[in-house]
Short mmCIF file of C-alpha atoms in Angstrom, two decimals:
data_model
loop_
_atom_site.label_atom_id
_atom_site.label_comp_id
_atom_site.label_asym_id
_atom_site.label_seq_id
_atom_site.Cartn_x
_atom_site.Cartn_y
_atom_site.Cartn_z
CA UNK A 14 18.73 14.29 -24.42
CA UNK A 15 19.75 16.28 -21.47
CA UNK A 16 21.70 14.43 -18.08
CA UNK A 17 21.50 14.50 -14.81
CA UNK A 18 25.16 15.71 -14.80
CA UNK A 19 23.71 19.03 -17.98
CA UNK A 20 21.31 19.75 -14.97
CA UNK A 21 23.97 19.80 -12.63
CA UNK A 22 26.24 22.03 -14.72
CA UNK A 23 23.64 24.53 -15.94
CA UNK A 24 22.39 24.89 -12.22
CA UNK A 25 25.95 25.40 -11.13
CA UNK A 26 25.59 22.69 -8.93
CA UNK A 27 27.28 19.44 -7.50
CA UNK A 28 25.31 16.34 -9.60
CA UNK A 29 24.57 14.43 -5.88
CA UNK A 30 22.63 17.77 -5.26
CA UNK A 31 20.89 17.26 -8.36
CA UNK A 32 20.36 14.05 -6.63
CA UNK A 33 19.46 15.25 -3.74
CA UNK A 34 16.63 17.52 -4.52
CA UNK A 35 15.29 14.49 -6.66
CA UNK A 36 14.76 12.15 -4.41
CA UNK A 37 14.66 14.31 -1.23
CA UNK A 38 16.94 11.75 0.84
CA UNK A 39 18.60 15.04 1.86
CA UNK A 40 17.59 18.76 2.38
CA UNK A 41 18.56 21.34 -0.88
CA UNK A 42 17.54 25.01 0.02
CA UNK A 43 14.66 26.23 -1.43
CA UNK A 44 17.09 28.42 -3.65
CA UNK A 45 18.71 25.46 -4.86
CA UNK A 46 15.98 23.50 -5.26
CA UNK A 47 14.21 26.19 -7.49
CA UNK A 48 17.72 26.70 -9.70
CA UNK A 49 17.68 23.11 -10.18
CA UNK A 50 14.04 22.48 -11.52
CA UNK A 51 14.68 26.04 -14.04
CA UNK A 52 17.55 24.15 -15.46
CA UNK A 53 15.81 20.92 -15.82
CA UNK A 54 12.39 23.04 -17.41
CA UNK A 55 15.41 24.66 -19.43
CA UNK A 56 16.83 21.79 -21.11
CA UNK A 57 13.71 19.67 -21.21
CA UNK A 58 14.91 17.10 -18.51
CA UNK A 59 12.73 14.18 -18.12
CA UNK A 60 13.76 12.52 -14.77
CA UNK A 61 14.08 9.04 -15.22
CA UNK A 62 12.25 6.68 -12.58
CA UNK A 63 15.63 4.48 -11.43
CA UNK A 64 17.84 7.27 -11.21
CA UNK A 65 15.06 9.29 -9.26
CA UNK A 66 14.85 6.13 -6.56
CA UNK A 67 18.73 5.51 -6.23
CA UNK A 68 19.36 7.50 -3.34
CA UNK A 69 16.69 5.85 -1.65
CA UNK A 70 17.12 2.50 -3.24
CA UNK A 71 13.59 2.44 -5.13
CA UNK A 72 12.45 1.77 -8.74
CA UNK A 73 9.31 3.95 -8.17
CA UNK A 74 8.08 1.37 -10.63
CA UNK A 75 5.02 -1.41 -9.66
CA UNK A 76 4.88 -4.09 -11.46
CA UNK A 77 1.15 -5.21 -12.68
CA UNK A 78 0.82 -9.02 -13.71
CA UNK A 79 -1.60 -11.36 -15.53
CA UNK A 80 -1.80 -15.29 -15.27
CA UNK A 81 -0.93 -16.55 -18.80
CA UNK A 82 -3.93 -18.46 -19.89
CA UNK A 83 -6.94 -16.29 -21.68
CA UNK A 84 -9.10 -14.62 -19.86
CA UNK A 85 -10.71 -13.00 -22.56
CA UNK A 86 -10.14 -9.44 -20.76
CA UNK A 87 -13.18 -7.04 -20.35
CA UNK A 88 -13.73 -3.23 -20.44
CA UNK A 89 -13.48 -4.01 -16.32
CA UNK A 90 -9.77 -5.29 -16.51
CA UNK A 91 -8.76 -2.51 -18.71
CA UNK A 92 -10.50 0.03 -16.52
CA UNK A 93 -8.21 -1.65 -13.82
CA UNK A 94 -5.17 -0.97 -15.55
CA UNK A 95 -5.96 2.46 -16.18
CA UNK A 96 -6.85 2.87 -12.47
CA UNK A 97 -3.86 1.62 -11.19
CA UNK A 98 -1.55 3.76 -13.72
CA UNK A 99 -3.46 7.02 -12.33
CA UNK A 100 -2.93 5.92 -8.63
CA UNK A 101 0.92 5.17 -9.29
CA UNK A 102 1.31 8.70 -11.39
CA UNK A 103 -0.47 10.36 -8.07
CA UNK A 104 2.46 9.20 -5.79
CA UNK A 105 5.00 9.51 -8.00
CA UNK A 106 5.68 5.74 -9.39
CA UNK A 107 5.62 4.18 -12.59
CA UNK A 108 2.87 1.40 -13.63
CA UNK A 109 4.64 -1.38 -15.92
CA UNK A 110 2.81 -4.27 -17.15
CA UNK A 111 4.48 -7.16 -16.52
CA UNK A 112 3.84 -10.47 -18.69
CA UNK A 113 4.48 -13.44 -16.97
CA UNK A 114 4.57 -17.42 -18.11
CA UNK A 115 2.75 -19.02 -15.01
CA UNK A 116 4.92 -22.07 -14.19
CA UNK A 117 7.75 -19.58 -13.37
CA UNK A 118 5.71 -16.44 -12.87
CA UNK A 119 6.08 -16.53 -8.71
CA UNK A 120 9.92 -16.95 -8.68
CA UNK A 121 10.31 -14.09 -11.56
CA UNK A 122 8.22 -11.68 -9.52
CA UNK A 123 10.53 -12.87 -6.38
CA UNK A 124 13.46 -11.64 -8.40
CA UNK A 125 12.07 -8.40 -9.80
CA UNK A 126 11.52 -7.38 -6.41
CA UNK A 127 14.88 -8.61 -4.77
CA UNK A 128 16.70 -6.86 -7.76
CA UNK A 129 15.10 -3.62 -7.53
CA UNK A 130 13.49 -3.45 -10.67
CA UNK A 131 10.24 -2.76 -9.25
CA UNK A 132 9.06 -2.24 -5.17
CA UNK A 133 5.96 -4.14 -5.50
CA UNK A 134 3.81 -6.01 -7.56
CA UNK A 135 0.07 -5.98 -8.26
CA UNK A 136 -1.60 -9.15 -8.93
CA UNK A 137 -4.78 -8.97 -11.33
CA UNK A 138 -7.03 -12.28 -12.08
CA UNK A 139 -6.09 -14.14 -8.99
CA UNK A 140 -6.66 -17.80 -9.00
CA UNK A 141 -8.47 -18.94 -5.16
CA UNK A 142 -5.53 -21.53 -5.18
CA UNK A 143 -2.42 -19.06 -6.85
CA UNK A 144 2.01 -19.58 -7.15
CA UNK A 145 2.31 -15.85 -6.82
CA UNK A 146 0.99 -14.88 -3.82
CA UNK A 147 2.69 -17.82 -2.49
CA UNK A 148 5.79 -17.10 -3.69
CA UNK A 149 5.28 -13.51 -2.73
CA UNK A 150 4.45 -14.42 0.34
CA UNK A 151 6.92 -16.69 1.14
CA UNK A 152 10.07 -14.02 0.39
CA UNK A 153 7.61 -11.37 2.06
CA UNK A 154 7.86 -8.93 -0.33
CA UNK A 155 4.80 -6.69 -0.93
CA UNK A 156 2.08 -7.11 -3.17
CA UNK A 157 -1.90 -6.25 -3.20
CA UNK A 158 -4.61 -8.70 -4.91
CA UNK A 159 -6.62 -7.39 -7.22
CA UNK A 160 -8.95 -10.19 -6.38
CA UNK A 161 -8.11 -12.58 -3.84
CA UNK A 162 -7.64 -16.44 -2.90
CA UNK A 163 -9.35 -18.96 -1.23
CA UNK A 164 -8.50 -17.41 1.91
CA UNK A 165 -6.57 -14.22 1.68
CA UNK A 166 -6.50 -13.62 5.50
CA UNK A 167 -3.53 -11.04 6.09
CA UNK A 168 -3.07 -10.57 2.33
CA UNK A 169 -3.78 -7.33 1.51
CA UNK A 170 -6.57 -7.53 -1.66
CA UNK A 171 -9.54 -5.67 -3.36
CA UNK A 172 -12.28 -7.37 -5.15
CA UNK A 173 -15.11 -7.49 -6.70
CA UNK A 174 -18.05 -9.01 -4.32
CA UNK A 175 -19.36 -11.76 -7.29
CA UNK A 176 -21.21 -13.85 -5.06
CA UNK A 177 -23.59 -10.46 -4.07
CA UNK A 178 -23.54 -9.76 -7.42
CA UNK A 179 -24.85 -12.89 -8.97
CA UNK A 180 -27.15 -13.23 -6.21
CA UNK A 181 -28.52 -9.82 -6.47
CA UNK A 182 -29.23 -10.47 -10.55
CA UNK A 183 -30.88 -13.59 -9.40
CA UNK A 184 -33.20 -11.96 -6.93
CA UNK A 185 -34.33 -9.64 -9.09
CA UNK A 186 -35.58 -11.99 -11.70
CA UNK A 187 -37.32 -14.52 -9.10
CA UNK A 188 -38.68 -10.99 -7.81
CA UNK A 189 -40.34 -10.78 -11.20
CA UNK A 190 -41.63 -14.10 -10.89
CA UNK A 191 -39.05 -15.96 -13.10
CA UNK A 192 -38.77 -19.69 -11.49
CA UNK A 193 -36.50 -21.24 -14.27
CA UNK A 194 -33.27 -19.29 -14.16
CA UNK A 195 -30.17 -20.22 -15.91
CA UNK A 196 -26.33 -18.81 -15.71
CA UNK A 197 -23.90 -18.68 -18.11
CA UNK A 198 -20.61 -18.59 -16.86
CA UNK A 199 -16.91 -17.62 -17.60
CA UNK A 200 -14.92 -20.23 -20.29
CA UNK A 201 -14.47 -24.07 -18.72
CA UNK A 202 -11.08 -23.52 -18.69
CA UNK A 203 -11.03 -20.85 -16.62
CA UNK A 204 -13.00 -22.63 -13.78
CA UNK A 205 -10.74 -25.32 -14.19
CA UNK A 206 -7.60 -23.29 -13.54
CA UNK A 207 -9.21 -21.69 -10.16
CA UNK A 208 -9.65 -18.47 -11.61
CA UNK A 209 -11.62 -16.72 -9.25
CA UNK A 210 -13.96 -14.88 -10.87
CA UNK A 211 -15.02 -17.74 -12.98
CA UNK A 212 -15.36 -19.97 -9.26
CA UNK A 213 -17.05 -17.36 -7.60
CA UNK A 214 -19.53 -16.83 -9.90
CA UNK A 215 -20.66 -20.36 -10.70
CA UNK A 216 -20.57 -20.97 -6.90
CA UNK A 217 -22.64 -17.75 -5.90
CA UNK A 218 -25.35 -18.57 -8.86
CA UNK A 219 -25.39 -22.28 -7.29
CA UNK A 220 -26.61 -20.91 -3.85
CA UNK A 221 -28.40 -18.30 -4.79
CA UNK A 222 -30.51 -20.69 -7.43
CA UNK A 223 -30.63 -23.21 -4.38
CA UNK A 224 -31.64 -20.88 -1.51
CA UNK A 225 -34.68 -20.09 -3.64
CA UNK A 226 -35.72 -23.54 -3.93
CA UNK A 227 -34.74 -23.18 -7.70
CA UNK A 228 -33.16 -25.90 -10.10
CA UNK A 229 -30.01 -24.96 -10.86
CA UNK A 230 -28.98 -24.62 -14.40
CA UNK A 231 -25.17 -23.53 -14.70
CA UNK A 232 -23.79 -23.35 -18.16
CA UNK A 233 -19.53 -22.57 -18.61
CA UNK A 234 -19.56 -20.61 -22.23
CA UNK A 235 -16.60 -19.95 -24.21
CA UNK A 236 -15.97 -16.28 -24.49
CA UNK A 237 -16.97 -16.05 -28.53
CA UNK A 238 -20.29 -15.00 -29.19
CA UNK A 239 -20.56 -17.40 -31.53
CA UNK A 240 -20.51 -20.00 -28.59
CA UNK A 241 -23.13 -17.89 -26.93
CA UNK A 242 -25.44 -18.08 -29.90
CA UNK A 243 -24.77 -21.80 -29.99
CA UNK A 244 -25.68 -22.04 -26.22
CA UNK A 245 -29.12 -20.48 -27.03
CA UNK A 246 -29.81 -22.64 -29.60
CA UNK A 247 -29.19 -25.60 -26.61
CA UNK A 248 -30.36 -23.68 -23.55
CA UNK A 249 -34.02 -22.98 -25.00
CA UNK A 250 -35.91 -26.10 -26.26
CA UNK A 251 -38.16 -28.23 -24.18
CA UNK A 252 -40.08 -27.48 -21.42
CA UNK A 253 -37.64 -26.67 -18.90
CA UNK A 254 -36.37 -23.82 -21.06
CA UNK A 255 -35.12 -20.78 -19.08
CA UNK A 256 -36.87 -17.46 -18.67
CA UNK A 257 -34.57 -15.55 -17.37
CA UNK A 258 -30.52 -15.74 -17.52
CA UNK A 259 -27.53 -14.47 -15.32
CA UNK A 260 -24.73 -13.93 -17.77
CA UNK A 261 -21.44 -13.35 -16.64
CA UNK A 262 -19.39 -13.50 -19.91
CA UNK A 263 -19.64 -10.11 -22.18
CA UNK A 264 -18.53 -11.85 -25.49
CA UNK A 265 -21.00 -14.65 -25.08
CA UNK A 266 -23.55 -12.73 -23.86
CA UNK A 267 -23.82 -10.86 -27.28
CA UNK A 268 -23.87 -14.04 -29.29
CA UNK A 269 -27.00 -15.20 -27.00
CA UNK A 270 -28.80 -12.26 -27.90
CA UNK A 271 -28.86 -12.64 -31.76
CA UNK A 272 -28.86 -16.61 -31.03
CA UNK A 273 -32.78 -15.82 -29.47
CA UNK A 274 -33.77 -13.40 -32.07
CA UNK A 275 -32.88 -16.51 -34.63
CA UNK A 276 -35.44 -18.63 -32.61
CA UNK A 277 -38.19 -15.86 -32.52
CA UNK A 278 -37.64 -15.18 -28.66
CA UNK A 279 -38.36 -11.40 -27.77
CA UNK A 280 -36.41 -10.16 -24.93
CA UNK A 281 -37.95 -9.48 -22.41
CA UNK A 282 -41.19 -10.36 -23.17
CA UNK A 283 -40.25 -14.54 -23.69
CA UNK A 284 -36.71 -14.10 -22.03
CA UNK A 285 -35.19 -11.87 -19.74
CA UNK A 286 -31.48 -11.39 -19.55
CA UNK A 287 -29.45 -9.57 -16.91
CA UNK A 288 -25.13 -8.88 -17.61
CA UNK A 289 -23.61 -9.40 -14.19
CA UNK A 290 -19.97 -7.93 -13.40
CA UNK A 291 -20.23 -6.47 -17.08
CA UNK A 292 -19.69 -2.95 -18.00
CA UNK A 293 -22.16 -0.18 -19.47
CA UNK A 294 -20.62 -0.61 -23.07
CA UNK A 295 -21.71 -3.99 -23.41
CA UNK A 296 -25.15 -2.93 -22.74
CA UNK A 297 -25.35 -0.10 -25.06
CA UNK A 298 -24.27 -2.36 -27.64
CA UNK A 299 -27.22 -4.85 -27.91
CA UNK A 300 -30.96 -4.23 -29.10
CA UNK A 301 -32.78 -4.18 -26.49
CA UNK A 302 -30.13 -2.56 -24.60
CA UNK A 303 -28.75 -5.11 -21.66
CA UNK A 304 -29.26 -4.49 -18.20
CA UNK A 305 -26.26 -4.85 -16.76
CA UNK A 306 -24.02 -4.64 -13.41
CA UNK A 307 -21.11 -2.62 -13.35
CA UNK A 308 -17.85 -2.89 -11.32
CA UNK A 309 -15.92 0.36 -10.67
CA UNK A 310 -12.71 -0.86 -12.08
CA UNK A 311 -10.81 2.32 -12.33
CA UNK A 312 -11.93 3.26 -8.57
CA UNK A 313 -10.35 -0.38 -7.75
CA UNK A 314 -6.76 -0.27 -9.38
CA UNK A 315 -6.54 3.09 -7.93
CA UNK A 316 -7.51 1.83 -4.43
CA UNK A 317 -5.18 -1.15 -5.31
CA UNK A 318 -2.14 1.00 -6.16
CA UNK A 319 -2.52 3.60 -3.41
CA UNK A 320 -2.73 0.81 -1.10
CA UNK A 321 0.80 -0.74 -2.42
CA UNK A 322 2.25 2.59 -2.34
CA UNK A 323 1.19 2.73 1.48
CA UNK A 324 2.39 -0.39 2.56
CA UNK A 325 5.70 0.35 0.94
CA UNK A 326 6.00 3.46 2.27
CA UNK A 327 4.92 1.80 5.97
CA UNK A 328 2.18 3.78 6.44
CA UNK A 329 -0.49 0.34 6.38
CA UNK A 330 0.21 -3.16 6.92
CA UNK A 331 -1.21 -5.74 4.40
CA UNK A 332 -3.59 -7.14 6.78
CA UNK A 333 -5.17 -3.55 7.30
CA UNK A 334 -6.40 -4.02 3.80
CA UNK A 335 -9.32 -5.90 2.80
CA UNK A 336 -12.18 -4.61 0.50
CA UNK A 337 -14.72 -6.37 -1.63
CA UNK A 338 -16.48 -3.84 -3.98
CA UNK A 339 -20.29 -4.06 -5.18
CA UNK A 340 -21.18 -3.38 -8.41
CA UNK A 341 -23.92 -0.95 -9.72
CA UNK A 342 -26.68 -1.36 -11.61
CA UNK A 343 -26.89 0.27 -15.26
CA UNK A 344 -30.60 -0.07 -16.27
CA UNK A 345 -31.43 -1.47 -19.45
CA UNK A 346 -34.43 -2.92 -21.16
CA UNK A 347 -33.66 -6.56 -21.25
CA UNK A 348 -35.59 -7.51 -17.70
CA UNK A 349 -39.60 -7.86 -17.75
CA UNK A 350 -41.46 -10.49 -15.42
CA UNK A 351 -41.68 -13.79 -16.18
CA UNK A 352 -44.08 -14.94 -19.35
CA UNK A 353 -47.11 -16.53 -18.58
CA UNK A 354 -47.50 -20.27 -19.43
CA UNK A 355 -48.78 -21.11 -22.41
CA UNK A 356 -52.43 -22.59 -21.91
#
């Protein structure tokens, strides 16, 4: 594998020019410059990231972390991931996933920093009460939320607007005339940690059931769809029984599906069911297919990284930096007004 120092030599040139041109800390003629990229297209030279950033004393690498405990990742997080590895490759950097144990996680993202392993760090699945942006925060270091805390004023963050997003789905069935509308949340554990997707969404369902006068019915659903079939099986007996449902849990939401076609429940004719923050695939993948809303997760890790990029390169501040996305409706046939009672 060809050096640095095989560029140098087969461009006749001194290796700190090599350097030089790499990084562009200093000015290489335009002759030199194009010498030195034929020998590196000549011996198949793959500059690597570190040595690219020592002049300048950057990684070009940003670090993307996780908290430990299971989120049960959707097509949305992975769409994130890929996002953010497109906006790093369009500037230049490096996107490395970093796994992180969550009692130590803020001090080992401290370090990574300080050491120059990586500029800056992306934070995915952000709790409302969370150790890394206060740790983060605390060494002021950079970093961008890919969601955001409790109150993230002067942090810079993206996110996904949940509570519109639940309360849209709930508007539209009490626009169809559904009065008994039920939600099925993210797992109990996740609530429990602060994760804030899993807050948010319980919380936004809980005011938009209230503001419409309607009895909350809030259900936290392990992310299995055998759990979701078992939640049918308790959600629809008596005469309280929903006819319509938020879901907010892919996994679960295809175990509720079969788990009404086992009790004879047509949707939407007896039941209407509406995926909220879910993703297209989830929807082609159910009979009927699910109407669902859709967050533009590769449009947000993009944003996310760009916006890192910026702030290192002190062309933003974090507090310039604020965005809450709104998902999209993908129109399936799972939503129908609301049955008539039984006489």
């Amino acid at each position: 594998m060809a050096t640095m120092h095989d560029v140098a030599r087969h461009a006749h040139v001194a290796v700190s020019t090599v350097s030089y041109a790499l990084s562009g800390n200093r000015p290489v003629s335009r002759e030199t410059a194009a010498r030195i990229r034929r020998a590196m297209e000549e011996l198949d030279y793959q500059p690597n990231a570190m040595a690219r950033g020592l002049a300048s004393r950057s990684s070009h690498t940003l670090a993307m972390t996780f908290p430990s405990f299971d989120t049960a990742m959707g097509e949305t997080v992975f769409e994130i991931i890929r996002g953010a590895q497109k906006g790093a490759a369009d500037e230049g950097y490096r996107l490395a996933v970093w796994p992180l144990e969550d009692d130590n996680a803020g001090d080992e993202l401290v370090a990574l920093v300080r050491q120059g392993t990586v500029d800056g760090v992306l934070l995915v699945e952000v709790g409302v009460v969370d150790r890394r942006v206060e740790a983060l925060s605390a060494a002021d270091l950079p970093f961008v939320m890919v969601g955001r805390t409790a109150d993230p004023t002067g942090l810079a963050h993206i996110d996904i607007d949940v509570e519109r997003t639940v309360d849209d789905a709930v508007g539209e069935l009490y626009r169809l005339g559904h009065r008994h509308i039920a939600f099925v949340g993210r797992p109990e554990l996740q609530e429990a940690a602060g994760y804030g997707p899993a807050v948010r969404g319980h919380e936004g369902y809980l005011r938009a059931a209230t503001s419409r006068h309607l009895t909350p019915l809030a259900r936290a659903c392990e992310a299995t769809p055998e759990a979701g079939r078992r939640l049918a099986h308790e959600l629809w007996v008596g005469s309280q029984a929903p006819t319509g449902v938020v879901v907010m849990n892919d996994l679960a939401a295809l175990g509720l599906l079969a788990g009404l076609r086992d009790m004879g429940l047509e949707v939407p004719d007896d039941v209407s069911v509406v995926g909220a923050v879910s993703s297209p695939t989830l929807g082609a993948m159910t009979v009927p297919a699910l109407t669902t809303t859709h967050a533009p997760g590769e449009q947000i890790g993009r944003t996310a990284a760009a916006a890192l990029i910026a702030i290192l390169g002190k062309q933003a501040d974090p507090s310039d930096f604020h965005e809450l996305v709104a998902c999209s409706v993908v129109e399936g046939q799972s939503l129908g007004p609301a049955p008539s009672p039984v006489p």
